Short mmCIF file of C-alpha atoms in Angstrom, two decimals:
data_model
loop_
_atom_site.label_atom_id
_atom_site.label_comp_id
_atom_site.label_asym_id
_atom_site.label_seq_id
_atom_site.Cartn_x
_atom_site.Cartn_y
_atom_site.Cartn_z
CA UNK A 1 8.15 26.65 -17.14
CA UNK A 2 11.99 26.59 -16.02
CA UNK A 3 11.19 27.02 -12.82
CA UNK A 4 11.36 24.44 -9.74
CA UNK A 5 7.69 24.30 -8.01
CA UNK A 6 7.25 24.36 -4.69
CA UNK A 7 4.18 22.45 -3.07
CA UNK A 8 2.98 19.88 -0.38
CA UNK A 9 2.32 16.14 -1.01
CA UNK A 10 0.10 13.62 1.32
CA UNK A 11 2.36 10.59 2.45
CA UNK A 12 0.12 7.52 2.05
CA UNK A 13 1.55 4.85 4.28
CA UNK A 14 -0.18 1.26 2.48
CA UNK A 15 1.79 -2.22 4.53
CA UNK A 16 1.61 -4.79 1.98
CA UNK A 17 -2.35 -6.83 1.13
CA UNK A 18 -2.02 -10.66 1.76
CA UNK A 19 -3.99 -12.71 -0.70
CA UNK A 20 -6.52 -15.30 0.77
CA UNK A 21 -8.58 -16.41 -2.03
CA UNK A 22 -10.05 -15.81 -5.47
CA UNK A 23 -13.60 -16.36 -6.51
CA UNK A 24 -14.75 -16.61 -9.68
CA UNK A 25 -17.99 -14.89 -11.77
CA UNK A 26 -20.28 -16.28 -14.48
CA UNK A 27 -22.18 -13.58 -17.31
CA UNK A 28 -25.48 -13.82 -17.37
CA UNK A 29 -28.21 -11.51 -18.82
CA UNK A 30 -28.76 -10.06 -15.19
CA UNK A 31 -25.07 -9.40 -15.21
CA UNK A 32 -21.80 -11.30 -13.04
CA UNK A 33 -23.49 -13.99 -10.61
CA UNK A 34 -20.67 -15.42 -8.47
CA UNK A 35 -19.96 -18.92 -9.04
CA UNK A 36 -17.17 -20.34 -6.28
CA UNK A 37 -14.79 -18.51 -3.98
CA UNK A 38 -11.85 -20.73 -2.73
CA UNK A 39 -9.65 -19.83 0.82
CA UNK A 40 -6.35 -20.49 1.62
CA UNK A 41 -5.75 -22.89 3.79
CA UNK A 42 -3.81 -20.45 6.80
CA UNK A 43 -6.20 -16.88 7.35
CA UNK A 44 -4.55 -14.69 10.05
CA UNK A 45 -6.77 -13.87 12.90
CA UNK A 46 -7.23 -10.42 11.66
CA UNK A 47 -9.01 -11.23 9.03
CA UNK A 48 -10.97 -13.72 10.88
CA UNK A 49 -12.24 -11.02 13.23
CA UNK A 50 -13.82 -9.59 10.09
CA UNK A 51 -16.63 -12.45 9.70
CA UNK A 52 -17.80 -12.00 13.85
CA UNK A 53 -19.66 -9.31 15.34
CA UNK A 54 -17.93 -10.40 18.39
CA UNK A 55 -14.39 -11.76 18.51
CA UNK A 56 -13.77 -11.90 21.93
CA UNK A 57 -16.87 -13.86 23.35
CA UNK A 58 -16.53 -16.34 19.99
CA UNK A 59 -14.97 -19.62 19.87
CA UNK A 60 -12.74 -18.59 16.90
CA UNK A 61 -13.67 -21.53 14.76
CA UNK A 62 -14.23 -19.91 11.24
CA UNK A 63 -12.61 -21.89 8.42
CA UNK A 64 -11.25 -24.47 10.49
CA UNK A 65 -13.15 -27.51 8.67
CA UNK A 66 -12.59 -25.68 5.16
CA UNK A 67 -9.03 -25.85 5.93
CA UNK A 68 -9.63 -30.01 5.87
CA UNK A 69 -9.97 -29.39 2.38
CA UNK A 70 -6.31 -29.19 2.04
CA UNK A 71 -5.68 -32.05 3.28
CA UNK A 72 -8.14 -34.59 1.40
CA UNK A 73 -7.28 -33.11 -2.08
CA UNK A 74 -10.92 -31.67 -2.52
CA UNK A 75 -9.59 -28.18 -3.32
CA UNK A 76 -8.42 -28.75 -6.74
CA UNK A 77 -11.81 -29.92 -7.77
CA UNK A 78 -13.01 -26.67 -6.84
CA UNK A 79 -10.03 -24.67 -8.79
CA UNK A 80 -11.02 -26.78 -11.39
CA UNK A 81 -14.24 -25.86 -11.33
CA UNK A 82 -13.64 -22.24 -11.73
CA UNK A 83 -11.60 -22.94 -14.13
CA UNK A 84 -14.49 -24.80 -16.63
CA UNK A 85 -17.29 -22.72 -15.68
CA UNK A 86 -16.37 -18.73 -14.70
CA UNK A 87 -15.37 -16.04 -17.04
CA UNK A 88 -14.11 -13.33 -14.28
CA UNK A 89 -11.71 -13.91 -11.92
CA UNK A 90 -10.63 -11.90 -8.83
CA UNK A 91 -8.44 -12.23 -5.66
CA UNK A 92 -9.56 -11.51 -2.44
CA UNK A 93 -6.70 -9.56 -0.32
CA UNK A 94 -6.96 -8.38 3.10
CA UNK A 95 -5.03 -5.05 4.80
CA UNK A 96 -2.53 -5.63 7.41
CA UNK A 97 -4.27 -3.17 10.37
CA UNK A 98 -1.54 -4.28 12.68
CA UNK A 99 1.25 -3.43 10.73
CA UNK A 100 -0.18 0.10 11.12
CA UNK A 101 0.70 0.81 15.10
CA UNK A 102 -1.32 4.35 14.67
CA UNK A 103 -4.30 2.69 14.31
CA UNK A 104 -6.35 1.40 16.97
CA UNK A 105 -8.27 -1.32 14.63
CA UNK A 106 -7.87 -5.03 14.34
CA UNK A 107 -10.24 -5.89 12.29
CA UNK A 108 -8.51 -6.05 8.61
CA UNK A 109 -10.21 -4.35 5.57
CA UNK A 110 -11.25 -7.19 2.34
CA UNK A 111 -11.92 -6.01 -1.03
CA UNK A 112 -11.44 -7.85 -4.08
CA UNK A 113 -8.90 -7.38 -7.25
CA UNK A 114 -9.59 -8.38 -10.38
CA UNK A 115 -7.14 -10.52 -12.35
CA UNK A 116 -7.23 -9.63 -16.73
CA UNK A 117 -5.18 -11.18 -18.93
CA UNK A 118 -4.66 -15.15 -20.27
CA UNK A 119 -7.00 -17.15 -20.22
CA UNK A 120 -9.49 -18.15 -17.13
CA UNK A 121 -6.95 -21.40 -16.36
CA UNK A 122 -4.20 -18.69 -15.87
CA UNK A 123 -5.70 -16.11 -13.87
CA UNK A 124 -6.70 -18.96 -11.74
CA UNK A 125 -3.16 -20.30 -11.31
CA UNK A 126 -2.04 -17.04 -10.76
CA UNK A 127 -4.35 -16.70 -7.85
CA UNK A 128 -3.84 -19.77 -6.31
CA UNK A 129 0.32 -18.98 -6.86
CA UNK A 130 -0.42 -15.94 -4.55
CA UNK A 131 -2.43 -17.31 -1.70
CA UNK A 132 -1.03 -16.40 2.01
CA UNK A 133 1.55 -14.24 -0.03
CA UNK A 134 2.31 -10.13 0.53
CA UNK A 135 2.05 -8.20 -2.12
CA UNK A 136 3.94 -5.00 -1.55
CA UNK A 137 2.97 -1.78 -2.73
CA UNK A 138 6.15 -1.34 -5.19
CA UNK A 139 4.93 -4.93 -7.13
CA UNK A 140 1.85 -2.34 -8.12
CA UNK A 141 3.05 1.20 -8.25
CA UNK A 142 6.21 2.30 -9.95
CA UNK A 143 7.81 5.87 -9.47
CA UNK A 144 6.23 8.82 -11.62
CA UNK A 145 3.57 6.69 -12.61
CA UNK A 146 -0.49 8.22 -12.23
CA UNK A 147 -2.93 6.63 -9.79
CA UNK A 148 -6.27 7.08 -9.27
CA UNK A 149 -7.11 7.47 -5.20
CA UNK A 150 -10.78 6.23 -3.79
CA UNK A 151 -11.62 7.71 -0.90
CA UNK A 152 -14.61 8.83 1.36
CA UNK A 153 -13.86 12.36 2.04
CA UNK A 154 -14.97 14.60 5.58
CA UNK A 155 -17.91 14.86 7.01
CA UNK A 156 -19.27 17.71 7.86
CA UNK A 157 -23.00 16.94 8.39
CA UNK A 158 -25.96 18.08 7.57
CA UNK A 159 -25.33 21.83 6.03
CA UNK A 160 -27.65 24.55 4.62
CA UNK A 161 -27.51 25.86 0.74
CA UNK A 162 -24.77 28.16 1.49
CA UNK A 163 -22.08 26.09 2.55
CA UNK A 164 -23.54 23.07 0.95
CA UNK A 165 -23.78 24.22 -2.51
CA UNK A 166 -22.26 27.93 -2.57
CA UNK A 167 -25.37 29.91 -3.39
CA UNK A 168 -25.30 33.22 -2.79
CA UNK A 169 -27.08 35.26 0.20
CA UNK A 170 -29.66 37.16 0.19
CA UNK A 171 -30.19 40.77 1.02
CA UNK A 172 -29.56 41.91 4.31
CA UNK A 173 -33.31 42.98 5.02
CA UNK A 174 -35.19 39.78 3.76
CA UNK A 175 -37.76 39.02 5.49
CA UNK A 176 -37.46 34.77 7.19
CA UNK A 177 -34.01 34.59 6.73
CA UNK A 178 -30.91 35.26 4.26
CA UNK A 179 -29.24 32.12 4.22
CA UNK A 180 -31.59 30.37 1.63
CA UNK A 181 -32.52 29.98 -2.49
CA UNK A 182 -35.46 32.39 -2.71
CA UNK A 183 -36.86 30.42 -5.36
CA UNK A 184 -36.91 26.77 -5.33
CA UNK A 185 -38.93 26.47 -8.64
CA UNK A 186 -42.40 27.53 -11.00
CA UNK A 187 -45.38 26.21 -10.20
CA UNK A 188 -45.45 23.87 -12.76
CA UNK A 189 -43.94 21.21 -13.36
CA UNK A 190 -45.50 21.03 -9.37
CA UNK A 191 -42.28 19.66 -8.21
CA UNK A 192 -39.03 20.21 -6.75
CA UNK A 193 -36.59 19.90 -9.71
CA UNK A 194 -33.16 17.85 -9.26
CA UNK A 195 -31.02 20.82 -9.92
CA UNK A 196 -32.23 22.92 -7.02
CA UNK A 197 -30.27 23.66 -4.42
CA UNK A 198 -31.32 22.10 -1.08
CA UNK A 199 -29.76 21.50 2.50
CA UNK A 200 -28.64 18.30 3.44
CA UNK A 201 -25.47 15.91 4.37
CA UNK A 202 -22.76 17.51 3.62
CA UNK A 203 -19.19 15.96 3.37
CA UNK A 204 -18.57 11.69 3.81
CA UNK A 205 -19.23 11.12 0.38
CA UNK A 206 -17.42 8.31 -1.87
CA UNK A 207 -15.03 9.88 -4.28
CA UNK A 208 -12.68 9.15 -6.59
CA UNK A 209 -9.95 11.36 -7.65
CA UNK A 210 -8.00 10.71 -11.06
CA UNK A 211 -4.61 11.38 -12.46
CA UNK A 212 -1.96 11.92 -9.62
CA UNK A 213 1.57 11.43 -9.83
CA UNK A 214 3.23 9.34 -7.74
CA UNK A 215 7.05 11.43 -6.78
CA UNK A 216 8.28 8.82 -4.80
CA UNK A 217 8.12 4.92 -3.39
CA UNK A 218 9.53 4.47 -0.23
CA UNK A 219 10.83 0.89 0.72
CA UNK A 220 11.10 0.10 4.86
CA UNK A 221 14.64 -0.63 5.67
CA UNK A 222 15.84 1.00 2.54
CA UNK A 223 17.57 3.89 1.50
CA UNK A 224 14.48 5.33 -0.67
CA UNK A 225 12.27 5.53 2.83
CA UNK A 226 14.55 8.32 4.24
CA UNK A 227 13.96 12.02 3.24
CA UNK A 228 17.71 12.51 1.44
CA UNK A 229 17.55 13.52 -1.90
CA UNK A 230 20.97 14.29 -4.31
CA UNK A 231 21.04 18.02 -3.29
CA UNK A 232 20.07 17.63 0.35
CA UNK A 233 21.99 14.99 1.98
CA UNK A 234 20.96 15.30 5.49
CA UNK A 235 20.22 11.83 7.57
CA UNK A 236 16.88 12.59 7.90
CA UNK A 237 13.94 10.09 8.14
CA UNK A 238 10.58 11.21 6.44
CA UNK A 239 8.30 11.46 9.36
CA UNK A 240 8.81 15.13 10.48
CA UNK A 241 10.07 16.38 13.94
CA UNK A 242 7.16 15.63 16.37
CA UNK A 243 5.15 13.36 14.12
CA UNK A 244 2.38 13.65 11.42
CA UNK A 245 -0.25 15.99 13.56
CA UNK A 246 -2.98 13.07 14.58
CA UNK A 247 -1.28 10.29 12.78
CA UNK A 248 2.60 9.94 14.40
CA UNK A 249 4.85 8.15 12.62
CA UNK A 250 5.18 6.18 9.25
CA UNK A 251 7.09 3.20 9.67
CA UNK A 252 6.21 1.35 6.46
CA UNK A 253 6.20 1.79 2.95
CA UNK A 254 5.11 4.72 1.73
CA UNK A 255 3.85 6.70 -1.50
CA UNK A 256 4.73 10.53 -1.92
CA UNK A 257 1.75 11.67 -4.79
CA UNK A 258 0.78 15.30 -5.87
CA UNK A 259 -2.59 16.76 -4.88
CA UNK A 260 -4.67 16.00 -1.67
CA UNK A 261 -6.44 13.16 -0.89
CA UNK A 262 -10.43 13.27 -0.22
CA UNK A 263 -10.85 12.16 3.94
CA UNK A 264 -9.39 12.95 7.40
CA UNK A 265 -5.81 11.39 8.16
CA UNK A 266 -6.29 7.47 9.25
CA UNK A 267 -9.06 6.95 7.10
CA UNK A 268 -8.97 4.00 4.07
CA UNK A 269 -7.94 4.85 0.39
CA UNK A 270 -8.32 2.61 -2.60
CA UNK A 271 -5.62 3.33 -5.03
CA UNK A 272 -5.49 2.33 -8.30
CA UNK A 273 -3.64 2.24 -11.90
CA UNK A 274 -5.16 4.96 -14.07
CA UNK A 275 -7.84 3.54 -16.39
CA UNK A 276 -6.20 5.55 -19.82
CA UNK A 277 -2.72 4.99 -20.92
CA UNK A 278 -1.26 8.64 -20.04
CA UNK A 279 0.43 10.69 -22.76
CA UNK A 280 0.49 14.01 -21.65
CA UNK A 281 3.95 15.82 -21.03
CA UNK A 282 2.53 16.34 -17.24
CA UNK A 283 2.06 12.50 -16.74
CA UNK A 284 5.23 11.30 -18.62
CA UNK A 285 8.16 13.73 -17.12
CA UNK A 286 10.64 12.20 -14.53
CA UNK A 287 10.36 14.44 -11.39
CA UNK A 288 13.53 14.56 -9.47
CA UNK A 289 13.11 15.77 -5.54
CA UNK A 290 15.55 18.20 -4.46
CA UNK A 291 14.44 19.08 -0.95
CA UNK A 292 11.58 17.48 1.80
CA UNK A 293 10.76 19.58 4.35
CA UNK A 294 10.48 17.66 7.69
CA UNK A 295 11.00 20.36 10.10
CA UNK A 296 7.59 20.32 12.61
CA UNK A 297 4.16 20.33 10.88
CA UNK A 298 2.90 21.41 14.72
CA UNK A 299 3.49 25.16 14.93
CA UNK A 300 6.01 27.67 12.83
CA UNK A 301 8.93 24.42 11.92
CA UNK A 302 12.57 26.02 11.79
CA UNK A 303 14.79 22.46 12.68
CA UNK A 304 14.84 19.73 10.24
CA UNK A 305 16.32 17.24 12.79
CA UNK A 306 15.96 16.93 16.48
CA UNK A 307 20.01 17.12 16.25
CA UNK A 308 20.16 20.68 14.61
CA UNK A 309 17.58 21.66 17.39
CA UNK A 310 20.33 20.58 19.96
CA UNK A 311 23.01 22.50 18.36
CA UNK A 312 20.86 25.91 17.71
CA UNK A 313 18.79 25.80 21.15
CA UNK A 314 21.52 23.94 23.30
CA UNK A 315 20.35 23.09 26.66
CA UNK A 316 16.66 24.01 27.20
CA UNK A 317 16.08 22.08 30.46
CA UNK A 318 18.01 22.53 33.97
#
């Protein structure tokens, strides 16, 4: 259609993941055994706090003889050996919590990344190229280009059939309750089938959501990170007046993508290049932004900046 749509977008604020390793897999019948995993020689303490239970009573000694390893050359025999033996390679990158000032944590997040392409001797130099190094979130994701997000989405607890898995009531004058399945199966097979609805945890489940658009990468200290677009040229910044409602304010990079995102604000998301090489008109068009609303997301938002507040309200305080 000719028409411009009109919608809300999460903001996704992701600082940039700092490499600290790579370990590499073997095949085997059973599947990928892990081989080796080398560190860098520098880990923040972040990162550190992630291998104690507790940081603040421990003497804060992890990797401090590995990092000797460095120094007496024993390191490349163990690049080496991933090299000769493994046939997957990843990279282990940590988050950067304290980049983040909204959240409380300190303890960073690890996953790993695999590394395809060339052969095992270059994924492993490639690794070992980006130990201690950022890795931003524009080296990965590219304007209009479709992600897949990871999340865990909201809890709710545990919930009956109803709410759980939108069966439908039963008659007003049933007798020991309405709010159930009235038949939860024949007497034989003399079990509970699969497929029948039943109450239980609702909500907190792992998800992953595919195909989103990504509308817009927003650099820190950069032009793209404020909210100005060609037909709205208004100094504005993208955080809206008063904050994100329980988040604040978004400081770092950021990604503007369609749809909603599975989990409460604060919470981690994995994000990820979609698996299929997109050809659909949806995934391939060039979205240009003409207006972002950032008036307050707190109550009924008429001001886009605190300054046109001044000059519409004036004075509000004696």
């Amino acid at each position: 259609t000719k028409k411009e749509p009109l919608g809300a977008v999460p903001i996704v604020e992701p600082p940039a993941m700092i490499v600290i390793g790579a370990v590499g897999y073997v095949k085997t019948p059973q599947g990928l055994r892990a081989m080796n995993t080398v560190w860098a020689e520098h880990l923040n303490d972040e990162i550190k706090r992630r291998f104690y239970k507790n940081w603040f009573k421990s003497k804060k000694k992890a990797f401090t003889k590995y990092a000797k390893k460095y120094q007496n050359g024993s390191i490349e025999q163990d690049l080496d050996a991933l090299k000769k033996n493994c046939d997957v390679i990843r990279v282990i990158a940590h988050t950067q919590v304290r980049k983040v000032k909204n959240l409380k944590q300190k303890k960073a997040h690890m996953m790993e990344i695999q590394v395809n392409g060339g052969s095992v001797a270059d994924k492993v130099d490639f690794c070992y190229k980006y130990f201690e190094k950022a890795i931003p979130v524009d080296a990965v994701f590219t304007k209009d280009e479709m992600i897949d997000c990871i999340s865990v989405t909201k809890g709710k607890g545990f919930e009956g059939v109803i709410t759980r898995w939108g069966v439908t009531r039963l008659p007003r004058k049933s007798h020991r309750g309405l709010r159930k399945v009235a038949c939860i199966g024949s007497w034989h097979p003399a079990r509970v089938g699969y497929t029948v609805a039943r109450p239980g945890q609702h909500g907190y489940h792992h998800r992953t959501e595919i195909n989103k658009k990504i509308y817009r990468v927003g650099k820190a200290d950069d032009a793209s990170h404020r909210a100005t677009t060609e037909h709205d040229a208004t100094e504005k910044a993208i955080t809206p007046m008063g904050g994100f409602p329980h988040y604040g304010i978004v400081k770092n990079d950021y990604l503007m993508i369609k749809g909603g995102i599975g989990g409460p604000r604060k919470r981690l998301i994995t994000l990820r290049r979609s698996l299929f090489k997109q050809t659909r008109r949806v995934a391939t068009e060039e979205i240009a932004i003409k207006f972002i609303d950032t008036s307050s997301k707190f109550g009924h938002g008429r001001f886009q900046t605190p300054e046109e507040k001044a000059k519409t309200m004036g004075r509000v305080k004696a």
